[in-house]
Amino acid sequence: MSANTLLAAEKVEKRFSGVVAVDGIDLAIAENEFFALLGPSGCGKTTLLRMIAGFETPTAGHLTLDGKDITTVPPNRRPVNLMFQSYALFPHMSVEANVAYGLEAEGRPRDEIRRRVGEVLELTVLGELAKRRPHELSGGQRQRVALARALVKKPRLLLLDEPLSALDRRLREQMQLELKRMRHEVGITFVVVTHDQEEALVMADRIAVLDRGRIAQLGSPRDLYDRPENRFTARFLGQMNFLEGRLGPDGLTVDGLGLVRGVRPAGATDATSIGCAAFRPERVEIGDVATAGNSLSGTVEAIAYHGNSQSLIVRLDGAGGTRIAVSRSSTAADVRPVASGEAVRLTVPPEHVRLLAGGPDTSAAASAEADAH
Amino acid sequence: MSAARPSMTRRVLKVHLVVVYAFLYVPIAVLVLLSFNRAGLPTVWTGFSLDWYVKLASAGPILSAAKNSIIVAVGATLISTILGTMLAFGLERGRPSGLLEASLVAPMIIPDIVMAIALLTFYTMLQATLGLFTIIIAHAVFNIAFVAAVVRARLKNFDFSLIEASADLGAGPIRTFVRVVLPQILPGVVAAGLLAFTLSFDEFIIAYFTAGPGSASTTLPMQIYAMIRFGVTPEINALATVVLAVSVFALIVAQRLEPRAVR
Amino acid sequence: MTSPRLSRTILMAPGLGWLALFLLVPCLLVFFNAFYERGIYGGVDYDAFTTENFARLIDPLYVEVFLGSARIALITTVLAVLIGYPAAYAITLASPGAQTRLLILAMLPFWTNYLIRTYAWMVLLNRTGLINAGLIDAGVITEPLPLLYNEFAVILGLVYSYVPFVILAAYASLARLDRSLIEASADLGASGARTFLKVVLPLTLPGVAAGSVFVFVLSIGNFITPDLLGGGHVQMLGNLIYDQFLTARDWPFGAALSMLLIAVMMVLLFTQAVVVHRASARSGGRA
């Protein structure tokens, strides 16, 4: 545990009448960090969040904040605040009264309350709406009130439960950056729970990917995206192509394709096993480009135009006819036109291929979840 | 649907509805009207008068029965509103079992006469002194179930995360209840309380069995029963009108507060 | 807050405890009392176990009262449904705002004092009451009709008291009915009457049936209406129970009669539930 660790979880476990929701999680969140707990529904991220907030007590393990054990401290005595997914704004109180509520509960003097409420309303651009009731606000405004109400308490840690899920797409993208800005301004540690990988990638400094109550992988957005260590992470974040085969010392042997070379995650030990080669659509190049690349061939089945990019579905000649996605810029000058039905050669540089152990069915639930997004 | 038929059917149904409402309200209207008739006779209108109400106000037994009824209704309402609201909260915070649900319906569907004799038997076994107190306990039984049902309906729209939000912001249970929960549910609770009051105020059978001998704990419905067994009098008309007015007033207020409660 | 189960228990314990102590225990006591002999000075003799009280239920004297009151309760139920169901149907045809007002108007009498509603009919039906006086004035009759203190008056009073209940039950069923089913039936060429008989009635009958069971039980166990409007000439099961406790002071037999009333209610509710369950299983729909 490093010196600036704010919140630490040690072997935290939660069972609900026998069913394991959180399965022995170890975690250290640093001060001033924007941390994301990412995973599909049912992965335990919300339960973990509720234990940090104090609404659930771990069945086993400990939670410490600033080195003090808070495992059984009730929610109203923790310097931790939660921004609820539903926002949970008090419907009978004005924006101002909602924000002041937490300070009144602390018994702060009237002047201080007025000053701090004013400050936070300014920060969240709510000044003009201070007298309104929650039902008179738009979704985005409500979200900001919920944030203001939690921020005004100056918590050591702010928890955000699916903070943007109730907003429409455009507003969501805008708020992702807004949240980042506000976090920077107030200097409070944020822990966000989300099922939206894009949200986590955009906002967080570090992400913990959760799968069935355990941490599948923890790292920076770039780590997780470029260097996934297991199928679950590979599949859950962004779009990924998979080739199934047998792992050997030199690479992955795929039926009808031969050897696919790539990079094994650090610390991978199992010499030979069932495994896969995972690579991003944007890492595939059309034509024989790199001399040391993995060479593939196939037939273009479909082409989709996305404005700034173009994606192809290519059915491979080997690998049992596996379909892979290829994405390329549609604006670059050297883009060679490709037609549907055309036979193409593809190259995948080995440094962009991850060789991962395990069979394809281990994370069926995760793939279903990832497909939904 | 064909064009001619439904309109014919609809017309018949409309007439039927008017007749049904007439059936429901004419007897009550006649009763109220006669209470203002100077002669008190049903046949001839001899002029508007409040004589029968004045007579009522000076009738000792009626006044003491009215006082008893108010004591009973207030007592039963207080107990049942508090316990019923707590019960509703407990129920809505979890998933009540079928047995639990059934035990809450039971007090409302069990025939009054059975509840009356059961309580009489129970009190007798305990050698309890029958009186207003035993009536209050009895009335609280069906009112607890009733208040719980009304408040539960209200709580269906209550966002329980508000309670967590309040705790998260540093409020203790009391502040949370007073500042967050109570303002949200108060209309429903008051409506339930008013309805509980009318139920208790008008209840006759159970009170009759659990009041004990003597006139000390005679409630208004018991007094009315004793009077109407001897036939129709103008005083009863006036008394009945007052009792109806109390119920209707409470019902209208309750309806305003909680539109679903009266049904 | 940290232990939801504990806080739930604390919230529910007083209310449930009250119901257990003052409803469940007394009812169990009545059940047990039905198996003992009456004491010499009233009360219950707990030294003398007997099933005699239940045997007495099939005494022709009591069977006759039971069947008589069942007949009255049945007539009441049928009439209340015949009056209440079409009224509820008529309410559903009004605009949504009007529906609420009409429903409240129908329920208002149900919430007022039962004795007073019954008394209102005494005012109308007695020998010098409004109806007799009016008919004599109009020259239709010369002698007052015996409208009060007979079976007719009892049934009228019961129907009057329970029609709102049927309206509410029928309205609840009708309001739940998916309007598109009616439109679909009409679209398929069915007449209004056919749509009603084949679609509306089968789908709303279960709710009405449940309401009917309560009307029947409330009627058969009634003692106020037979007493006030029947003038002692009409005996219901409720009057029998009343007599055992307050007049004859044979509590064990009264207890057995009460158990009979509860049994009637349970059997009817159970039958209704089974029939509804079968019907919905057959049609594959929700009742």
mmCIF file with all atom_site columns, N, CA, C and O in Angstrom, chain C residues 132-160:
data_model
loop_
_atom_site.group_PDB
_atom_site.id
_atom_site.type_symbol
_atom_site.label_atom_id
_atom_site.label_alt_id
_atom_site.label_comp_id
_atom_site.label_asym_id
_atom_site.label_entity_id
_atom_site.label_seq_id
_atom_site.pdbx_PDB_ins_code
_atom_site.Cartn_x
_atom_site.Cartn_y
_atom_site.Cartn_z
_atom_site.occupancy
_atom_site.B_iso_or_equiv
_atom_site.pdbx_formal_charge
_atom_site.auth_seq_id
_atom_site.auth_comp_id
_atom_site.auth_asym_id
_atom_site.auth_atom_id
_atom_site.pdbx_PDB_model_num
ATOM 1   N N  . ASN C 1 132 ? -95.510  4.801   1.973  1.00 0.00 ? 132 ASN C N  1
ATOM 2   C CA . ASN C 1 132 ? -96.923  4.542   2.273  1.00 0.00 ? 132 ASN C CA 1
ATOM 3   C C  . ASN C 1 132 ? -97.752  5.817   2.231  1.00 0.00 ? 132 ASN C C  1
ATOM 4   O O  . ASN C 1 132 ? -98.830  5.863   1.636  1.00 0.00 ? 132 ASN C O  1
ATOM 5   N N  . ALA C 1 133 ? -97.226  6.875   2.821  1.00 0.00 ? 133 ALA C N  1
ATOM 6   C CA . ALA C 1 133 ? -97.955  8.143   2.846  1.00 0.00 ? 133 ALA C CA 1
ATOM 7   C C  . ALA C 1 133 ? -98.180  8.649   1.425  1.00 0.00 ? 133 ALA C C  1
ATOM 8   O O  . ALA C 1 133 ? -99.277  9.119   1.080  1.00 0.00 ? 133 ALA C O  1
ATOM 9   N N  . GLY C 1 134 ? -97.155  8.535   0.616  1.00 0.00 ? 134 GLY C N  1
ATOM 10  C CA . GLY C 1 134 ? -97.254  9.001   -0.762 1.00 0.00 ? 134 GLY C CA 1
ATOM 11  C C  . GLY C 1 134 ? -98.288  8.221   -1.544 1.00 0.00 ? 134 GLY C C  1
ATOM 12  O O  . GLY C 1 134 ? -99.111  8.796   -2.280 1.00 0.00 ? 134 GLY C O  1
ATOM 13  N N  . LEU C 1 135 ? -98.256  6.883   -1.357 1.00 0.00 ? 135 LEU C N  1
ATOM 14  C CA . LEU C 1 135 ? -99.199  6.039   -2.096 1.00 0.00 ? 135 LEU C CA 1
ATOM 15  C C  . LEU C 1 135 ? -100.637 6.298   -1.657 1.00 0.00 ? 135 LEU C C  1
ATOM 16  O O  . LEU C 1 135 ? -101.555 6.315   -2.469 1.00 0.00 ? 135 LEU C O  1
ATOM 17  N N  . ILE C 1 136 ? -100.833 6.534   -0.372 1.00 0.00 ? 136 ILE C N  1
ATOM 18  C CA . ILE C 1 136 ? -102.182 6.816   0.119  1.00 0.00 ? 136 ILE C CA 1
ATOM 19  C C  . ILE C 1 136 ? -102.660 8.172   -0.406 1.00 0.00 ? 136 ILE C C  1
ATOM 20  O O  . ILE C 1 136 ? -103.783 8.313   -0.902 1.00 0.00 ? 136 ILE C O  1
ATOM 21  N N  . ASP C 1 137 ? -101.775 9.144   -0.358 1.00 0.00 ? 137 ASP C N  1
ATOM 22  C CA . ASP C 1 137 ? -102.103 10.477  -0.878 1.00 0.00 ? 137 ASP C CA 1
ATOM 23  C C  . ASP C 1 137 ? -102.479 10.407  -2.355 1.00 0.00 ? 137 ASP C C  1
ATOM 24  O O  . ASP C 1 137 ? -103.388 11.113  -2.804 1.00 0.00 ? 137 ASP C O  1
ATOM 25  N N  . ALA C 1 138 ? -101.762 9.554   -3.082 1.00 0.00 ? 138 ALA C N  1
ATOM 26  C CA . ALA C 1 138 ? -102.015 9.448   -4.521 1.00 0.00 ? 138 ALA C CA 1
ATOM 27  C C  . ALA C 1 138 ? -103.273 8.624   -4.799 1.00 0.00 ? 138 ALA C C  1
ATOM 28  O O  . ALA C 1 138 ? -103.709 8.513   -5.939 1.00 0.00 ? 138 ALA C O  1
ATOM 29  N N  . GLY C 1 139 ? -103.821 8.023   -3.760 1.00 0.00 ? 139 GLY C N  1
ATOM 30  C CA . GLY C 1 139 ? -105.028 7.239   -3.918 1.00 0.00 ? 139 GLY C CA 1
ATOM 31  C C  . GLY C 1 139 ? -104.808 5.843   -4.471 1.00 0.00 ? 139 GLY C C  1
ATOM 32  O O  . GLY C 1 139 ? -105.741 5.175   -4.870 1.00 0.00 ? 139 GLY C O  1
ATOM 33  N N  . VAL C 1 140 ? -103.557 5.413   -4.496 1.00 0.00 ? 140 VAL C N  1
ATOM 34  C CA . VAL C 1 140 ? -103.268 4.068   -5.006 1.00 0.00 ? 140 VAL C CA 1
ATOM 35  C C  . VAL C 1 140 ? -103.726 3.012   -4.020 1.00 0.00 ? 140 VAL C C  1
ATOM 36  O O  . VAL C 1 140 ? -104.267 1.975   -4.378 1.00 0.00 ? 140 VAL C O  1
ATOM 37  N N  . ILE C 1 141 ? -103.504 3.292   -2.752 1.00 0.00 ? 141 ILE C N  1
ATOM 38  C CA . ILE C 1 141 ? -103.904 2.350   -1.715 1.00 0.00 ? 141 ILE C CA 1
ATOM 39  C C  . ILE C 1 141 ? -104.664 3.110   -0.633 1.00 0.00 ? 141 ILE C C  1
ATOM 40  O O  . ILE C 1 141 ? -104.568 4.333   -0.530 1.00 0.00 ? 141 ILE C O  1
ATOM 41  N N  . THR C 1 142 ? -105.420 2.377   0.156  1.00 0.00 ? 142 THR C N  1
ATOM 42  C CA . THR C 1 142 ? -106.122 3.024   1.257  1.00 0.00 ? 142 THR C CA 1
ATOM 43  C C  . THR C 1 142 ? -105.510 2.630   2.601  1.00 0.00 ? 142 THR C C  1
ATOM 44  O O  . THR C 1 142 ? -105.484 3.421   3.544  1.00 0.00 ? 142 THR C O  1
ATOM 45  N N  . GLU C 1 143 ? -105.025 1.390   2.649  1.00 0.00 ? 143 GLU C N  1
ATOM 46  C CA . GLU C 1 143 ? -104.370 0.912   3.861  1.00 0.00 ? 143 GLU C CA 1
ATOM 47  C C  . GLU C 1 143 ? -102.857 0.882   3.639  1.00 0.00 ? 143 GLU C C  1
ATOM 48  O O  . GLU C 1 143 ? -102.407 0.521   2.541  1.00 0.00 ? 143 GLU C O  1
ATOM 49  N N  . PRO C 1 144 ? -102.045 1.260   4.617  1.00 0.00 ? 144 PRO C N  1
ATOM 50  C CA . PRO C 1 144 ? -100.593 1.189   4.428  1.00 0.00 ? 144 PRO C CA 1
ATOM 51  C C  . PRO C 1 144 ? -100.123 -0.238  4.125  1.00 0.00 ? 144 PRO C C  1
ATOM 52  O O  . PRO C 1 144 ? -100.655 -1.190  4.719  1.00 0.00 ? 144 PRO C O  1
ATOM 53  N N  . LEU C 1 145 ? -99.160  -0.355  3.211  1.00 0.00 ? 145 LEU C N  1
ATOM 54  C CA . LEU C 1 145 ? -98.603  -1.665  2.880  1.00 0.00 ? 145 LEU C CA 1
ATOM 55  C C  . LEU C 1 145 ? -97.618  -2.087  3.966  1.00 0.00 ? 145 LEU C C  1
ATOM 56  O O  . LEU C 1 145 ? -96.912  -1.248  4.512  1.00 0.00 ? 145 LEU C O  1
ATOM 57  N N  . PRO C 1 146 ? -97.560  -3.399  4.270  1.00 0.00 ? 146 PRO C N  1
ATOM 58  C CA . PRO C 1 146 ? -96.560  -3.861  5.256  1.00 0.00 ? 146 PRO C CA 1
ATOM 59  C C  . PRO C 1 146 ? -95.179  -3.961  4.613  1.00 0.00 ? 146 PRO C C  1
ATOM 60  O O  . PRO C 1 146 ? -94.735  -5.044  4.241  1.00 0.00 ? 146 PRO C O  1
ATOM 61  N N  . LEU C 1 147 ? -94.534  -2.841  4.454  1.00 0.00 ? 147 LEU C N  1
ATOM 62  C CA . LEU C 1 147 ? -93.244  -2.827  3.776  1.00 0.00 ? 147 LEU C CA 1
ATOM 63  C C  . LEU C 1 147 ? -92.087  -3.191  4.699  1.00 0.00 ? 147 LEU C C  1
ATOM 64  O O  . LEU C 1 147 ? -91.062  -3.687  4.281  1.00 0.00 ? 147 LEU C O  1
ATOM 65  N N  . LEU C 1 148 ? -92.263  -2.887  5.973  1.00 0.00 ? 148 LEU C N  1
ATOM 66  C CA . LEU C 1 148 ? -91.178  -3.079  6.931  1.00 0.00 ? 148 LEU C CA 1
ATOM 67  C C  . LEU C 1 148 ? -91.392  -4.365  7.734  1.00 0.00 ? 148 LEU C C  1
ATOM 68  O O  . LEU C 1 148 ? -92.486  -4.908  7.762  1.00 0.00 ? 148 LEU C O  1
ATOM 69  N N  . TYR C 1 149 ? -90.305  -4.813  8.382  1.00 0.00 ? 149 TYR C N  1
ATOM 70  C CA . TYR C 1 149 ? -90.348  -5.987  9.258  1.00 0.00 ? 149 TYR C CA 1
ATOM 71  C C  . TYR C 1 149 ? -90.734  -7.250  8.509  1.00 0.00 ? 149 TYR C C  1
ATOM 72  O O  . TYR C 1 149 ? -91.587  -8.012  8.945  1.00 0.00 ? 149 TYR C O  1
ATOM 73  N N  . ASN C 1 150 ? -90.132  -7.453  7.336  1.00 0.00 ? 150 ASN C N  1
ATOM 74  C CA . ASN C 1 150 ? -90.310  -8.711  6.613  1.00 0.00 ? 150 ASN C CA 1
ATOM 75  C C  . ASN C 1 150 ? -89.058  -8.982  5.783  1.00 0.00 ? 150 ASN C C  1
ATOM 76  O O  . ASN C 1 150 ? -88.120  -8.187  5.773  1.00 0.00 ? 150 ASN C O  1
ATOM 77  N N  . GLU C 1 151 ? -89.083  -10.109 5.087  1.00 0.00 ? 151 GLU C N  1
ATOM 78  C CA . GLU C 1 151 ? -87.919  -10.529 4.318  1.00 0.00 ? 151 GLU C CA 1
ATOM 79  C C  . GLU C 1 151 ? -87.595  -9.519  3.218  1.00 0.00 ? 151 GLU C C  1
ATOM 80  O O  . GLU C 1 151 ? -86.425  -9.246  2.923  1.00 0.00 ? 151 GLU C O  1
ATOM 81  N N  . PHE C 1 152 ? -88.652  -8.975  2.620  1.00 0.00 ? 152 PHE C N  1
ATOM 82  C CA . PHE C 1 152 ? -88.457  -7.991  1.562  1.00 0.00 ? 152 PHE C CA 1
ATOM 83  C C  . PHE C 1 152 ? -87.588  -6.833  2.054  1.00 0.00 ? 152 PHE C C  1
ATOM 84  O O  . PHE C 1 152 ? -86.614  -6.428  1.416  1.00 0.00 ? 152 PHE C O  1
ATOM 85  N N  . ALA C 1 153 ? -87.937  -6.310  3.215  1.00 0.00 ? 153 ALA C N  1
ATOM 86  C CA . ALA C 1 153 ? -87.200  -5.173  3.768  1.00 0.00 ? 153 ALA C CA 1
ATOM 87  C C  . ALA C 1 153 ? -85.754  -5.554  4.063  1.00 0.00 ? 153 ALA C C  1
ATOM 88  O O  . ALA C 1 153 ? -84.832  -4.761  3.824  1.00 0.00 ? 153 ALA C O  1
ATOM 89  N N  . VAL C 1 154 ? -85.556  -6.771  4.571  1.00 0.00 ? 154 VAL C N  1
ATOM 90  C CA . VAL C 1 154 ? -84.193  -7.218  4.895  1.00 0.00 ? 154 VAL C CA 1
ATOM 91  C C  . VAL C 1 154 ? -83.342  -7.280  3.630  1.00 0.00 ? 154 VAL C C  1
ATOM 92  O O  . VAL C 1 154 ? -82.215  -6.762  3.580  1.00 0.00 ? 154 VAL C O  1
ATOM 93  N N  . ILE C 1 155 ? -83.896  -7.906  2.578  1.00 0.00 ? 155 ILE C N  1
ATOM 94  C CA . ILE C 1 155 ? -83.139  -8.027  1.323  1.00 0.00 ? 155 ILE C CA 1
ATOM 95  C C  . ILE C 1 155 ? -82.856  -6.640  0.743  1.00 0.00 ? 155 ILE C C  1
ATOM 96  O O  . ILE C 1 155 ? -81.737  -6.342  0.322  1.00 0.00 ? 155 ILE C O  1
ATOM 97  N N  . LEU C 1 156 ? -83.885  -5.798  0.773  1.00 0.00 ? 156 LEU C N  1
ATOM 98  C CA . LEU C 1 156 ? -83.699  -4.437  0.268  1.00 0.00 ? 156 LEU C CA 1
ATOM 99  C C  . LEU C 1 156 ? -82.569  -3.731  1.015  1.00 0.00 ? 156 LEU C C  1
ATOM 100 O O  . LEU C 1 156 ? -81.675  -3.117  0.413  1.00 0.00 ? 156 LEU C O  1
ATOM 101 N N  . GLY C 1 157 ? -82.594  -3.838  2.333  1.00 0.00 ? 157 GLY C N  1
ATOM 102 C CA . GLY C 1 157 ? -81.566  -3.182  3.152  1.00 0.00 ? 157 GLY C CA 1
ATOM 103 C C  . GLY C 1 157 ? -80.168  -3.720  2.864  1.00 0.00 ? 157 GLY C C  1
ATOM 104 O O  . GLY C 1 157 ? -79.208  -2.958  2.776  1.00 0.00 ? 157 GLY C O  1
ATOM 105 N N  . LEU C 1 158 ? -80.078  -5.046  2.710  1.00 0.00 ? 158 LEU C N  1
ATOM 106 C CA . LEU C 1 158 ? -78.765  -5.653  2.439  1.00 0.00 ? 158 LEU C CA 1
ATOM 107 C C  . LEU C 1 158 ? -78.246  -5.246  1.063  1.00 0.00 ? 158 LEU C C  1
ATOM 108 O O  . LEU C 1 158 ? -77.080  -4.899  0.897  1.00 0.00 ? 158 LEU C O  1
ATOM 109 N N  . VAL C 1 159 ? -79.142  -5.304  0.069  1.00 0.00 ? 159 VAL C N  1
ATOM 110 C CA . VAL C 1 159 ? -78.741  -4.924  -1.291 1.00 0.00 ? 159 VAL C CA 1
ATOM 111 C C  . VAL C 1 159 ? -78.261  -3.468  -1.284 1.00 0.00 ? 159 VAL C C  1
ATOM 112 O O  . VAL C 1 159 ? -77.209  -3.131  -1.824 1.00 0.00 ? 159 VAL C O  1
ATOM 113 N N  . TYR C 1 160 ? -79.045  -2.629  -0.621 1.00 0.00 ? 160 TYR C N  1
ATOM 114 C CA . TYR C 1 160 ? -78.700  -1.221  -0.532 1.00 0.00 ? 160 TYR C CA 1
ATOM 115 C C  . TYR C 1 160 ? -77.302  -1.032  0.074  1.00 0.00 ? 160 TYR C C  1
ATOM 116 O O  . TYR C 1 160 ? -76.507  -0.235  -0.413 1.00 0.00 ? 160 TYR C O  1
#
